[in-house]
């Protein structure tokens, strides 16, 4: 009896240890939650939609329907019919993919999809609610235009202040030029008077030494 009780005790301990290991392996609720896979981008979704469309197109134009349309030829050349069908479906899918790729290239859809994904990702961190129309056109226009007009007015004031400062510096430069011109005129006039005085003294001196006739 004692041996049986010991075996039962060892069995209970083994089960408890096994349960603890399973809980540890499973996280037991204390481990990090499983990572959520990131949502596919719009470019990937678009590619998936195109591929699904091509698959459904191939399913709609099944070989059985193709063979029913060309039943006489199918009865004579079943292998040839299959080969023609495979080539037709392959070329059809390739042609559609090329057309869609041209549309993507011409419209620059890859860049637009990436830009939209970036805008959506940045919008997730915004705390303020997105703008919604109130239903009153006057208020909606006012709420949309007033911030723009205020910003434009601030810009115009800044430009006006810069122009006024520029004009002030130009005016100071003009006034300084006028003052310099006035100084030069006074200097020229003074030198002119000095030269006239020297010339007069020279003439008087010459007349003094000139012999009387």
GROMACS .gro file of C-alpha atoms in nm, residues 7-208:
model
  202
    7UNK     CA    1   0.394   0.588  -0.699
    8UNK     CA    2   0.078   0.796  -0.703
    9UNK     CA    3   0.266   1.083  -0.537
   10UNK     CA    4   0.545   1.065  -0.792
   11UNK     CA    5   0.287   1.061  -1.073
   12UNK     CA    6   0.114   1.370  -0.933
   13UNK     CA    7   0.448   1.551  -0.906
   14UNK     CA    8   0.536   1.458  -1.266
   15UNK     CA    9   0.200   1.585  -1.390
   16UNK     CA   10   0.241   1.907  -1.195
   17UNK     CA   11   0.593   1.956  -1.335
   18UNK     CA   12   0.468   1.884  -1.688
   19UNK     CA   13   0.181   2.130  -1.645
   20UNK     CA   14   0.425   2.395  -1.523
   21UNK     CA   15   0.651   2.342  -1.823
   22UNK     CA   16   0.354   2.368  -2.061
   23UNK     CA   17   0.241   2.689  -1.891
   24UNK     CA   18   0.591   2.833  -1.921
   25UNK     CA   19   0.613   2.733  -2.285
   26UNK     CA   20   0.271   2.881  -2.360
   27UNK     CA   21   0.349   3.206  -2.186
   28UNK     CA   22   0.092   3.152  -1.911
   29UNK     CA   23  -0.056   3.494  -1.984
   30UNK     CA   24   0.259   3.667  -1.855
   31UNK     CA   25   0.460   3.663  -2.178
   32UNK     CA   26   0.444   3.919  -2.459
   33UNK     CA   27   0.134   3.900  -2.678
   34UNK     CA   28   0.178   3.757  -3.027
   35UNK     CA   29   0.279   4.017  -3.282
   36UNK     CA   30   0.004   4.132  -3.512
   37UNK     CA   31   0.107   4.118  -3.879
   38UNK     CA   32   0.123   4.454  -4.048
   39UNK     CA   33  -0.159   4.542  -4.285
   40UNK     CA   34  -0.061   4.510  -4.651
   41UNK     CA   35   0.005   4.829  -4.840
   42UNK     CA   36  -0.223   4.961  -5.111
   43UNK     CA   37   0.020   4.860  -5.385
   44UNK     CA   38   0.018   4.502  -5.255
   45UNK     CA   39  -0.362   4.504  -5.226
   46UNK     CA   40  -0.390   4.631  -5.584
   47UNK     CA   41  -0.159   4.354  -5.707
   48UNK     CA   42  -0.364   4.095  -5.517
   49UNK     CA   43  -0.686   4.227  -5.670
   50UNK     CA   44  -0.538   4.205  -6.019
   51UNK     CA   45  -0.418   3.849  -5.960
   52UNK     CA   46  -0.759   3.748  -5.823
   53UNK     CA   47  -0.928   3.903  -6.125
   54UNK     CA   48  -0.703   3.707  -6.362
   55UNK     CA   49  -0.775   3.386  -6.173
   56UNK     CA   50  -1.150   3.444  -6.194
   57UNK     CA   51  -1.115   3.534  -6.560
   58UNK     CA   52  -0.938   3.206  -6.627
   59UNK     CA   53  -1.202   3.021  -6.428
   60UNK     CA   54  -1.483   3.189  -6.621
   61UNK     CA   55  -1.322   3.093  -6.950
   62UNK     CA   56  -1.261   2.733  -6.852
   63UNK     CA   57  -1.127   2.473  -7.092
   64UNK     CA   58  -1.459   2.292  -7.086
   65UNK     CA   59  -1.642   2.600  -7.215
   66UNK     CA   60  -1.372   2.657  -7.474
   67UNK     CA   61  -1.402   2.298  -7.595
   68UNK     CA   62  -1.781   2.327  -7.610
   69UNK     CA   63  -1.749   2.633  -7.832
   70UNK     CA   64  -1.521   2.443  -8.073
   71UNK     CA   65  -1.674   2.099  -8.028
   72UNK     CA   66  -1.608   1.975  -8.380
   73UNK     CA   67  -1.245   2.075  -8.370
   74UNK     CA   68  -1.212   1.931  -8.019
   75UNK     CA   69  -1.340   1.591  -8.133
   76UNK     CA   70  -1.086   1.584  -8.416
   77UNK     CA   71  -0.787   1.734  -8.232
   78UNK     CA   72  -0.835   1.727  -7.853
   79UNK     CA   73  -0.464   1.776  -7.778
   80UNK     CA   74  -0.436   2.063  -8.025
   81UNK     CA   75  -0.746   2.219  -7.875
   82UNK     CA   76  -0.589   2.204  -7.530
   83UNK     CA   77  -0.267   2.359  -7.654
   84UNK     CA   78  -0.453   2.642  -7.824
   85UNK     CA   79  -0.654   2.705  -7.509
   86UNK     CA   80  -0.344   2.718  -7.288
   87UNK     CA   81  -0.171   2.962  -7.525
   88UNK     CA   82  -0.484   3.177  -7.548
   89UNK     CA   83  -0.525   3.201  -7.168
   90UNK     CA   84  -0.154   3.269  -7.117
   91UNK     CA   85  -0.142   3.545  -7.378
   92UNK     CA   86  -0.466   3.695  -7.248
   93UNK     CA   87  -0.333   3.715  -6.893
   94UNK     CA   88   0.001   3.855  -7.012
   95UNK     CA   89  -0.175   4.119  -7.223
   96UNK     CA   90  -0.395   4.226  -6.931
   97UNK     CA   91  -0.094   4.247  -6.698
   98UNK     CA   92   0.095   4.460  -6.948
   99UNK     CA   93  -0.201   4.696  -6.989
  100UNK     CA   94  -0.240   4.731  -6.614
  101UNK     CA   95   0.135   4.789  -6.573
  102UNK     CA   96   0.121   5.065  -6.834
  103UNK     CA   97  -0.166   5.228  -6.646
  104UNK     CA   98   0.034   5.205  -6.321
  105UNK     CA   99   0.340   5.357  -6.485
  106UNK     CA  100   0.153   5.638  -6.659
  107UNK     CA  101  -0.043   5.728  -6.347
  108UNK     CA  102   0.255   5.676  -6.114
  109UNK     CA  103   0.030   5.458  -5.901
  110UNK     CA  104   0.314   5.302  -5.701
  111UNK     CA  105   0.422   5.640  -5.567
  112UNK     CA  106   0.060   5.743  -5.502
  113UNK     CA  107  -0.012   5.422  -5.313
  114UNK     CA  108   0.301   5.466  -5.102
  115UNK     CA  109   0.207   5.828  -5.035
  116UNK     CA  110  -0.141   5.727  -4.922
  117UNK     CA  111   0.003   5.458  -4.693
  118UNK     CA  112   0.236   5.718  -4.542
  119UNK     CA  113  -0.047   5.965  -4.487
  120UNK     CA  114  -0.260   5.699  -4.317
  121UNK     CA  115   0.032   5.589  -4.100
  122UNK     CA  116   0.106   5.946  -3.991
  123UNK     CA  117  -0.262   6.011  -3.920
  124UNK     CA  118  -0.268   5.727  -3.665
  125UNK     CA  119  -0.054   5.933  -3.425
  126UNK     CA  120  -0.273   6.242  -3.444
  127UNK     CA  121  -0.480   6.315  -3.138
  128UNK     CA  122  -0.703   6.588  -3.279
  129UNK     CA  123  -1.011   6.473  -3.470
  130UNK     CA  124  -1.017   6.497  -3.846
  131UNK     CA  125  -1.211   6.776  -4.012
  132UNK     CA  126  -1.570   6.698  -4.101
  133UNK     CA  127  -1.821   6.924  -4.279
  134UNK     CA  128  -2.079   7.078  -4.050
  135UNK     CA  129  -2.350   7.090  -4.314
  136UNK     CA  130  -2.352   7.472  -4.321
  137UNK     CA  131  -2.161   7.587  -4.631
  138UNK     CA  132  -2.080   7.933  -4.489
  139UNK     CA  133  -1.920   7.790  -4.177
  140UNK     CA  134  -1.736   7.521  -4.371
  141UNK     CA  135  -1.592   7.776  -4.614
  142UNK     CA  136  -1.501   8.007  -4.327
  143UNK     CA  137  -1.329   7.732  -4.131
  144UNK     CA  138  -1.135   7.627  -4.439
  145UNK     CA  139  -1.045   7.974  -4.572
  146UNK     CA  140  -0.981   8.174  -4.255
  147UNK     CA  141  -0.666   7.980  -4.151
  148UNK     CA  142  -0.530   8.011  -4.505
  149UNK     CA  143  -0.606   8.384  -4.522
  150UNK     CA  144  -0.452   8.445  -4.180
  151UNK     CA  145  -0.140   8.260  -4.285
  152UNK     CA  146  -0.127   8.457  -4.611
  153UNK     CA  147  -0.174   8.784  -4.422
  154UNK     CA  148   0.112   8.694  -4.190
  155UNK     CA  149   0.329   8.621  -4.492
  156UNK     CA  150   0.237   8.953  -4.656
  157UNK     CA  151   0.315   9.142  -4.336
  158UNK     CA  152   0.652   8.975  -4.320
  159UNK     CA  153   0.725   9.067  -4.684
  160UNK     CA  154   0.606   9.424  -4.624
  161UNK     CA  155   0.831   9.458  -4.318
  162UNK     CA  156   1.128   9.331  -4.517
  163UNK     CA  157   1.054   9.575  -4.801
  164UNK     CA  158   1.017   9.866  -4.558
  165UNK     CA  159   1.350   9.779  -4.398
  166UNK     CA  160   1.508   9.754  -4.741
  167UNK     CA  161   1.361  10.091  -4.844
  168UNK     CA  162   1.485  10.250  -4.520
  169UNK     CA  163   1.838  10.131  -4.590
  170UNK     CA  164   1.816  10.259  -4.948
  171UNK     CA  165   1.689  10.598  -4.825
  172UNK     CA  166   1.973  10.620  -4.572
  173UNK     CA  167   2.219  10.536  -4.848
  174UNK     CA  168   2.070  10.807  -5.072
  175UNK     CA  169   2.085  11.066  -4.795
  176UNK     CA  170   2.442  10.971  -4.719
  177UNK     CA  171   2.525  11.009  -5.088
  178UNK     CA  172   2.362  11.353  -5.096
  179UNK     CA  173   2.560  11.461  -4.791
  180UNK     CA  174   2.880  11.342  -4.954
  181UNK     CA  175   2.795  11.527  -5.274
  182UNK     CA  176   2.726  11.846  -5.075
  183UNK     CA  177   3.062  11.809  -4.898
  184UNK     CA  178   3.239  11.762  -5.230
  185UNK     CA  179   3.063  12.069  -5.372
  186UNK     CA  180   3.172  12.277  -5.074
  187UNK     CA  181   3.527  12.145  -5.107
  188UNK     CA  182   3.533  12.227  -5.478
  189UNK     CA  183   3.394  12.574  -5.410
  190UNK     CA  184   3.652  12.635  -5.140
  191UNK     CA  185   3.936  12.524  -5.363
  192UNK     CA  186   3.798  12.740  -5.642
  193UNK     CA  187   3.799  13.048  -5.417
  194UNK     CA  188   4.147  12.960  -5.296
  195UNK     CA  189   4.269  12.927  -5.655
  196UNK     CA  190   4.109  13.257  -5.753
  197UNK     CA  191   4.275  13.426  -5.457
  198UNK     CA  192   4.613  13.282  -5.550
  199UNK     CA  193   4.567  13.390  -5.911
  200UNK     CA  194   4.480  13.744  -5.798
  201UNK     CA  195   4.786  13.763  -5.578
  202UNK     CA  196   5.002  13.638  -5.863
  203UNK     CA  197   4.862  13.902  -6.099
  204UNK     CA  198   4.920  14.177  -5.841
  205UNK     CA  199   5.273  14.056  -5.783
  206UNK     CA  200   5.343  14.053  -6.156
  207UNK     CA  201   5.203  14.406  -6.187
  208UNK     CA  202   5.432  14.520  -5.907
   0.00000   0.00000   0.00000
